[in-house]
XYZ file of C-alpha atoms in Angstrom:
548
model
C -0.155 21.556 4.619
C -2.926 19.903 6.554
C -1.555 16.610 7.764
C -4.624 14.742 8.933
C -5.345 13.512 5.415
C -3.003 10.657 6.244
C -5.422 9.182 8.762
C -7.052 6.039 7.416
C -6.647 6.977 3.769
C -6.564 3.441 2.495
C -8.902 0.610 3.268
C -5.989 -1.753 2.973
C -4.566 -0.201 6.121
C -7.692 -0.490 8.259
C -6.447 -3.517 10.178
C -4.104 -2.884 13.081
C -2.070 -6.047 12.595
C 1.411 -5.463 11.304
C 2.584 -6.770 7.970
C 4.502 -9.996 8.068
C 8.147 -10.004 7.104
C 9.358 -10.575 3.570
C 9.404 -14.296 4.189
C 5.696 -14.164 3.400
C 6.694 -13.385 -0.172
C 8.482 -16.691 -0.502
C 6.143 -18.961 1.487
C 2.336 -19.038 1.493
C 0.185 -19.859 4.468
C -1.036 -23.429 4.106
C -4.456 -22.639 5.499
C -5.459 -20.164 2.763
C -8.738 -21.329 1.338
C -8.845 -22.294 -2.326
C -10.443 -19.740 -4.616
C -11.256 -19.702 -8.315
C -11.891 -16.094 -9.240
C -13.042 -15.276 -12.725
C -10.188 -13.529 -14.497
C -11.188 -12.641 -18.049
C -8.352 -10.985 -19.893
C -8.836 -7.284 -20.649
C -7.988 -7.079 -24.341
C -9.119 -3.427 -24.439
C -5.684 -2.566 -23.053
C -2.909 -2.333 -25.629
C 0.544 -0.800 -25.928
C -0.915 2.516 -27.060
C -3.307 3.054 -24.144
C -1.574 1.141 -21.350
C -0.299 2.830 -18.196
C 3.033 0.993 -18.470
C 4.824 0.340 -21.744
C 6.251 -2.991 -20.544
C 4.334 -6.250 -21.115
C 5.021 -9.880 -20.285
C 3.802 -13.112 -21.839
C 1.140 -14.970 -19.892
C 3.421 -18.012 -19.831
C 5.831 -16.036 -17.630
C 3.140 -15.850 -14.956
C 2.454 -19.577 -15.171
C 6.146 -20.375 -15.017
C 6.504 -18.186 -11.927
C 3.530 -19.879 -10.242
C 5.098 -23.290 -10.858
C 8.581 -22.251 -9.755
C 7.370 -20.672 -6.525
C 4.852 -23.475 -5.845
C 2.079 -20.966 -5.158
C -1.137 -22.284 -3.666
C -4.363 -22.036 -5.662
C -5.633 -18.853 -4.022
C -2.457 -16.859 -4.594
C -2.016 -18.316 -8.074
C -5.579 -17.389 -9.046
C -5.110 -13.871 -7.741
C -1.831 -13.470 -9.613
C -3.577 -14.512 -12.839
C -6.499 -12.194 -12.038
C -4.211 -9.242 -11.367
C -2.438 -9.549 -14.722
C -5.524 -10.500 -16.727
C -7.187 -7.296 -15.515
C -4.267 -5.332 -16.972
C -3.650 -7.547 -20.050
C -0.291 -8.686 -18.662
C 1.048 -5.161 -18.539
C 3.681 -4.525 -15.867
C 2.345 -2.845 -12.723
C 5.530 -1.739 -10.990
C 7.933 -0.878 -13.811
C 7.985 0.795 -17.211
C 10.834 1.498 -19.594
C 11.630 4.749 -17.766
C 12.056 2.985 -14.440
C 10.017 2.300 -11.330
C 6.439 3.540 -11.451
C 5.037 5.784 -8.742
C 2.958 2.844 -7.566
C 6.064 0.736 -6.985
C 7.695 3.495 -4.950
C 4.500 4.161 -3.025
C 3.734 0.509 -2.280
C 7.289 -0.127 -1.196
C 7.097 2.834 1.181
C 3.737 1.660 2.481
C 5.069 -1.846 3.062
C 8.288 -0.661 4.715
C 6.339 1.694 6.952
C 3.841 -0.958 8.021
C 6.044 -3.974 8.634
C 7.702 -4.743 11.944
C 10.729 -2.451 12.257
C 12.746 -5.435 13.445
C 12.036 -7.484 10.327
C 15.064 -8.657 8.388
C 15.539 -7.320 4.869
C 15.010 -9.994 2.250
C 16.123 -10.603 -1.291
C 13.271 -8.632 -2.873
C 14.176 -5.497 -0.926
C 17.772 -5.861 -2.046
C 16.630 -6.298 -5.650
C 14.594 -3.087 -5.419
C 17.524 -1.210 -3.898
C 19.744 -2.294 -6.781
C 17.204 -1.143 -9.357
C 16.522 2.202 -7.692
C 20.196 3.063 -7.322
C 21.089 2.045 -10.865
C 22.033 5.066 -12.981
C 20.609 3.415 -16.136
C 17.045 3.361 -14.798
C 15.803 5.112 -17.919
C 16.241 2.046 -20.138
C 14.473 -0.813 -18.383
C 13.358 -3.787 -20.444
C 11.249 -6.839 -19.639
C 14.411 -8.779 -18.842
C 14.239 -11.961 -16.746
C 15.530 -10.029 -13.707
C 12.993 -7.199 -14.007
C 10.160 -9.640 -14.815
C 10.904 -11.761 -11.755
C 11.149 -8.650 -9.561
C 7.796 -7.489 -10.952
C 6.139 -10.813 -10.117
C 7.706 -11.026 -6.664
C 6.416 -7.548 -5.885
C 2.928 -8.480 -7.078
C 3.052 -11.566 -4.868
C 3.914 -9.308 -1.953
C 1.042 -6.984 -2.875
C -1.426 -9.882 -3.026
C -0.331 -11.128 0.397
C -0.616 -7.580 1.704
C -4.153 -7.185 0.372
C -5.196 -10.568 1.783
C -4.031 -9.644 5.265
C -6.256 -6.573 5.305
C -9.256 -7.598 3.207
C -11.014 -10.919 3.670
C -13.811 -10.369 1.142
C -13.006 -11.422 -2.414
C -14.976 -8.500 -3.844
C -12.793 -6.032 -1.923
C -9.646 -7.821 -3.015
C -10.695 -7.686 -6.662
C -11.418 -3.939 -6.439
C -7.937 -3.330 -5.103
C -6.311 -5.460 -7.799
C -8.274 -3.594 -10.462
C -7.940 -0.048 -9.167
C -4.948 0.473 -6.890
C -2.517 0.270 -9.803
C -3.696 2.135 -12.940
C -3.893 0.047 -16.092
C -5.296 2.121 -18.962
C -5.078 5.748 -20.044
C -8.231 7.829 -20.428
C -8.950 11.512 -21.116
C -8.640 13.704 -18.027
C -12.330 14.542 -17.702
C -13.329 10.933 -18.317
C -11.166 9.891 -15.364
C -12.660 12.700 -13.260
C -16.213 11.645 -14.132
C -15.486 8.013 -13.291
C -14.076 8.967 -9.910
C -16.922 11.324 -9.077
C -19.522 8.764 -10.144
C -17.877 6.032 -8.070
C -16.883 3.814 -10.981
C -13.167 4.407 -10.464
C -11.356 3.871 -7.158
C -14.526 2.099 -6.111
C -13.246 1.134 -2.673
C -13.564 2.977 0.579
C -11.059 5.698 1.278
C -12.610 7.024 4.466
C -10.234 9.915 5.183
C -12.033 13.225 5.434
C -9.259 15.020 3.586
C -9.373 12.632 0.646
C -13.063 13.401 0.370
C -12.339 17.129 0.715
C -9.967 16.979 -2.232
C -12.520 14.933 -4.137
C -15.078 17.728 -3.581
C -12.597 20.158 -5.079
C -12.297 17.784 -8.034
C -16.039 18.148 -8.583
C -15.826 21.952 -8.527
C -12.887 22.175 -10.929
C -14.386 19.560 -13.261
C -17.575 21.583 -13.430
C -15.574 24.712 -14.249
C -13.577 22.906 -16.928
C -16.733 21.672 -18.656
C -18.245 25.160 -18.498
C -15.333 26.634 -20.430
C -12.767 27.215 -17.714
C -11.681 30.372 -15.926
C -11.528 33.887 -17.406
C -8.099 34.730 -18.803
C -6.004 37.543 -17.328
C -3.902 39.675 -19.646
C -0.246 40.122 -18.742
C 0.332 43.567 -17.253
C 4.106 43.790 -17.417
C 4.151 45.575 -14.075
C 3.335 45.087 -10.406
C -0.183 46.070 -9.354
C -0.829 47.187 -5.776
C -3.547 48.723 -3.652
C -4.849 51.990 -5.089
C -3.875 51.140 -8.673
C -6.401 51.505 -11.478
C -5.862 49.143 -14.404
C -8.050 47.164 -16.800
C -6.288 43.964 -15.731
C -7.619 44.442 -12.194
C -11.158 43.960 -13.479
C -10.049 40.692 -15.147
C -8.395 39.575 -11.923
C -11.571 40.235 -9.945
C -13.584 38.243 -12.478
C -11.070 35.390 -12.303
C -11.173 35.309 -8.498
C -14.979 35.495 -8.564
C -15.081 32.463 -10.860
C -13.489 30.504 -8.011
C -15.794 32.130 -5.419
C -12.870 33.985 -3.876
C -14.076 37.545 -4.527
C -17.551 39.013 -4.971
C -17.558 42.700 -4.021
C -17.147 44.651 -7.281
C -15.873 44.456 -10.844
C -14.245 47.872 -11.140
C -10.696 48.515 -12.347
C -9.643 49.791 -8.912
C -7.357 47.776 -6.598
C -9.339 47.925 -3.346
C -8.484 47.052 0.265
C -10.647 43.941 0.015
C -8.894 42.822 -3.145
C -5.527 43.173 -1.411
C -6.726 40.865 1.381
C -7.978 38.257 -1.105
C -4.744 38.502 -3.095
C -2.699 37.777 0.048
C -4.778 34.674 0.779
C -4.547 33.530 -2.831
C -0.773 34.017 -2.959
C -0.417 31.877 0.164
C -2.502 29.126 -1.445
C -0.022 28.992 -4.328
C 3.060 29.122 -2.091
C 3.947 32.655 -3.218
C 5.101 35.553 -1.055
C 1.879 36.919 0.421
C 2.618 40.633 -0.054
C -0.786 41.595 -1.493
C 0.723 42.742 -4.802
C -0.199 41.276 -8.156
C 2.736 40.299 -10.375
C 3.613 37.800 -13.065
C 3.876 34.836 -10.647
C 0.304 35.189 -9.385
C -1.123 35.839 -12.848
C 0.674 32.725 -14.130
C -1.005 30.600 -11.438
C -4.435 32.128 -12.027
C -4.127 31.514 -15.768
C -3.547 27.773 -15.381
C -6.613 26.194 -17.087
C -9.287 24.533 -14.974
C -8.798 21.204 -16.767
C -5.102 21.270 -15.868
C -6.087 21.723 -12.219
C -8.436 18.741 -12.605
C -5.477 16.704 -13.805
C -3.354 17.895 -10.879
C -6.059 16.954 -8.358
C -6.468 13.496 -9.916
C -2.725 12.843 -9.727
C -2.626 13.753 -6.061
C -5.714 11.682 -5.256
C -3.876 8.794 -6.896
C -0.926 9.347 -4.551
C -3.122 9.629 -1.482
C -4.413 6.066 -1.962
C -1.031 4.734 -0.908
C -0.444 6.719 2.256
C -0.315 4.776 5.542
C -2.573 5.397 8.490
C -1.309 8.000 10.903
C 0.163 6.469 14.060
C -1.008 7.350 17.557
C 2.379 8.695 18.571
C 4.851 11.107 17.021
C 5.214 11.469 13.267
C 7.322 13.657 10.965
C 5.930 14.400 7.515
C 7.803 16.202 4.749
C 5.962 17.549 1.718
C 8.669 18.365 -0.796
C 6.775 20.737 -3.160
C 5.531 22.680 -0.124
C 9.077 23.087 1.261
C 7.653 22.232 4.675
C 8.140 19.681 7.418
C 5.249 18.915 9.793
C 5.640 17.295 13.186
C 2.579 15.575 14.646
C 2.028 14.146 18.089
C -1.031 11.935 17.850
C -3.940 14.043 16.608
C -2.294 17.370 17.486
C 0.293 19.449 15.656
C 3.605 19.895 17.449
C 5.170 22.342 14.982
C 5.875 23.065 11.317
C 9.259 23.976 9.875
C 10.573 25.395 6.618
C 12.960 23.164 4.692
C 15.309 23.381 1.723
C 15.324 20.411 -0.660
C 17.629 19.418 -3.496
C 17.027 20.561 -7.044
C 16.428 17.016 -8.237
C 14.768 13.983 -6.716
C 14.160 11.130 -9.127
C 12.589 8.750 -6.622
C 11.470 11.075 -3.831
C 7.724 10.615 -4.258
C 6.724 8.606 -1.221
C 9.086 6.795 1.109
C 9.452 6.264 4.813
C 11.949 5.598 7.562
C 12.351 5.765 11.314
C 14.369 8.667 12.702
C 16.577 6.867 15.210
C 19.779 8.911 15.554
C 20.809 12.510 16.092
C 24.398 13.353 15.174
C 25.972 16.453 16.717
C 29.027 18.028 15.087
C 28.837 15.702 12.068
C 31.596 15.090 9.580
C 30.504 15.586 5.982
C 31.683 12.775 3.740
C 32.011 14.643 0.471
C 30.238 12.776 -2.403
C 32.496 11.456 -5.139
C 30.797 13.653 -7.757
C 31.685 16.785 -5.774
C 35.204 15.526 -5.116
C 35.707 15.016 -8.856
C 34.103 18.258 -10.061
C 35.059 20.678 -7.278
C 37.563 19.385 -4.750
C 40.223 17.875 -7.038
C 40.333 20.929 -9.362
C 40.457 23.136 -6.261
C 43.382 21.165 -4.846
C 45.205 21.416 -8.175
C 44.842 25.198 -8.239
C 45.385 25.926 -4.544
C 47.704 24.004 -2.229
C 45.705 25.298 0.755
C 42.310 24.295 -0.658
C 41.651 21.574 1.937
C 42.699 23.813 4.811
C 40.621 26.704 3.493
C 37.543 24.470 3.331
C 38.177 22.663 6.633
C 38.594 19.333 4.801
C 40.896 16.344 5.025
C 41.760 13.365 2.827
C 41.219 10.006 4.534
C 42.110 7.633 1.726
C 41.722 6.858 -1.958
C 39.080 4.970 -3.922
C 39.158 4.193 -7.654
C 41.683 6.934 -8.327
C 39.856 9.646 -6.384
C 40.739 10.927 -2.917
C 38.225 10.187 -0.160
C 37.474 13.563 1.405
C 35.529 14.628 4.456
C 34.808 18.023 5.948
C 35.572 18.452 9.629
C 32.904 19.449 12.168
C 32.399 23.147 12.769
C 30.475 26.226 11.730
C 31.554 25.921 8.085
C 30.539 22.274 7.746
C 27.994 21.797 4.936
C 25.771 19.786 7.306
C 25.882 22.480 9.975
C 25.989 21.422 13.602
C 23.533 18.514 13.577
C 22.062 15.875 11.286
C 19.227 13.386 11.738
C 19.312 9.824 10.397
C 16.317 7.759 9.332
C 17.698 4.815 7.306
C 16.187 4.569 3.819
C 17.097 3.285 0.376
C 17.848 6.782 -0.928
C 20.404 7.809 1.732
C 18.391 10.935 2.503
C 18.582 12.598 5.903
C 17.806 15.910 7.622
C 20.553 18.350 8.518
C 21.471 21.868 9.548
C 23.131 24.266 7.125
C 25.391 27.310 7.456
C 23.548 28.903 4.510
C 20.642 30.346 6.497
C 19.775 32.867 3.782
C 18.276 30.031 1.720
C 15.235 29.990 4.005
C 14.291 33.537 2.954
C 13.276 32.200 -0.472
C 9.754 31.018 -1.286
C 11.088 28.399 -3.748
C 13.613 26.427 -1.738
C 15.006 23.795 -4.113
C 18.731 24.357 -4.052
C 21.787 22.561 -5.405
C 22.672 19.070 -4.208
C 22.135 17.767 -0.729
C 19.541 16.267 1.544
C 16.756 18.042 3.413
C 17.947 21.118 5.301
C 16.022 22.306 8.355
C 15.386 25.943 9.255
C 15.588 25.228 13.005
C 17.486 21.964 13.534
C 18.104 22.569 17.247
C 14.351 22.755 17.829
C 14.075 19.348 16.162
C 16.965 17.922 18.201
C 15.527 19.117 21.503
C 12.086 17.763 20.555
C 13.446 14.317 19.701
C 15.512 14.114 22.902
C 13.055 15.777 25.300
C 12.120 12.437 26.901
C 15.766 11.506 27.460
C 16.847 13.033 30.767
C 20.503 12.585 29.787
C 20.075 15.078 26.947
C 18.899 18.420 28.273
C 19.257 21.566 26.174
C 22.283 22.473 28.298
C 23.909 19.090 27.609
C 23.344 19.554 23.874
C 25.000 22.989 23.986
C 28.001 21.588 25.824
C 28.478 18.821 23.241
C 28.215 21.292 20.371
C 30.949 23.440 21.892
C 33.441 20.540 21.673
C 33.244 20.252 17.873
C 33.621 16.478 18.296
C 31.224 14.207 16.440
C 28.665 12.581 18.747
C 25.961 10.051 17.819
C 22.878 9.964 20.064
C 20.264 7.249 19.701
C 16.634 8.386 19.922
C 14.938 6.323 22.645
C 11.680 6.002 20.704
C 12.373 6.300 16.959
C 9.959 8.602 15.162
C 8.419 7.581 11.807
C 9.278 9.868 8.900
C 7.161 10.096 5.757
C 8.520 11.860 2.704
C 5.659 12.845 0.406
C 5.181 14.686 -2.857
C 1.869 16.536 -2.956
C 1.339 19.410 -5.360
C -2.221 20.033 -4.156
C -4.243 19.380 -0.997
C -7.017 20.916 1.098
C -5.726 22.967 4.018
C -7.118 23.196 7.541
C -9.338 26.104 6.477
C -10.992 24.021 3.771
C -9.183 25.818 0.929
C -7.328 24.005 -1.808
C -3.612 24.758 -2.137
C -1.414 24.219 -5.190
C 2.357 24.013 -5.619
C 4.709 23.742 -8.565
C 5.802 20.317 -9.770
C 9.449 20.951 -8.873
C 10.721 17.466 -9.778
C 8.372 16.960 -12.788
C 6.759 13.914 -11.135
C 3.275 15.179 -12.029
C 4.355 15.606 -15.626
C 5.747 12.070 -15.754
C 2.696 10.344 -14.285
C 0.341 12.494 -16.393
C 1.734 10.903 -19.562
C 0.953 7.484 -18.106
C -2.495 8.218 -16.671
C -4.137 10.342 -19.346
C -4.631 9.834 -23.056
C -5.051 13.603 -23.457
C -3.086 15.326 -20.686
C -4.482 18.770 -19.938
C -1.165 20.409 -20.714
C -0.818 18.706 -24.099
C -3.122 21.003 -26.012
C -5.623 18.239 -26.731
C -9.328 19.029 -26.712
C -11.387 18.177 -23.689
C -13.148 14.870 -23.877
C -16.898 14.867 -24.027
C -18.715 13.435 -21.077
């Protein structure tokens, strides 16, 4: 994935000044100038077409303003924000935290001083995000207050980076979606500059927006030609009627233009390899069901996918001048940047599920050699305890030990060594989701193109390369010293002298460094979830395309 799209994506990040600590959420600056912004209520939004299905009474906003003793400027902006969305929640819905809440929280955490103390709002958010009953949120007093506190934080954040009231109003109106519209209506509004009408100067955002224009045009013209299922693998030299359809389909996307015969030519094989790579498939030059499935995805569904990812890109922070690690989960890739240059890319394995892994950040500050693996309670209950009951040598066979008991379950950890589930090294970047990088003894997993596997955090294909990179400026930790520590099989924590920011992202499409759009599967169904909130006629729902 091309990483430079992170640079300057959001106008709200254009200032270099760091975000103030959470105390700014509780106390307003006394020198903020009074403002009386017009805030007509948008009654066009209702429960049927709203982005969120949670609403609050306007009196709740007024009560909050009085309780918190907000000054006139902040109070007016709070009223404006909720009037623009007809007092619909911005950060929560009944199925939990919205993408915008997760993205703004990540943006805020990434931007604020790393030494800032965590405040009550952050603790509230942690409690909500780690609550197993997230799927049944209501507009309770606790959730309503958390919603308003987060909006207060957002308003302060916008004020620090945008002094003009017109820019502030655009961000209040457009950063957090408020009302569903048909897919092509949203695309038209974005392309005509009437949606997201604030500057997003990143070249890569604009590159993806250009692809939006191309796919929207195709969707309105009737979409792409359909390819019939062949039931077999097609390769160079084959003659088949489906090959002609495939050439026509590739030509419709300006990927192939040589001929329209039924013969699988050398040139077609080359184009097929490139196209497979763009979809994250094995680039073997053969045409099978996986490639045909991708090529048969309707143009309007690709429009929807592009719009969803443009929505996510609004919330990405500016790229720092120094080192940066970026993970794109659907791509199964980790990218390491050093300023404007690429240090290296690395294959990763991710877990099968990730409810909140859309956008979040942390600072990689520790490398742990020969780590213990503290076995999660769910695995202890489902696997370890039954194993111990059936085999008295289970713990010994799995290089495990019991260190205590908690709520009727043994506390189990796996000892360091070659069989340890975390491998020989793990990397810590504190975050609310307790996610980290680690080695794995199951190296065969990296041979797969789809690398979402079982439970666990993010596994690295070459963890020692990462360890040596992070410690290369620490003369005490040469490659030889690392090898000697690993040979002891004793756990060793090493602090990284200059912690490296980590961004975990979830992009299912982007424009690569060659100017070509790439697509990936929605492995955690995040696209599917946000599609139901953003669009009144999602492209995958079978609804007819909206007229322009």
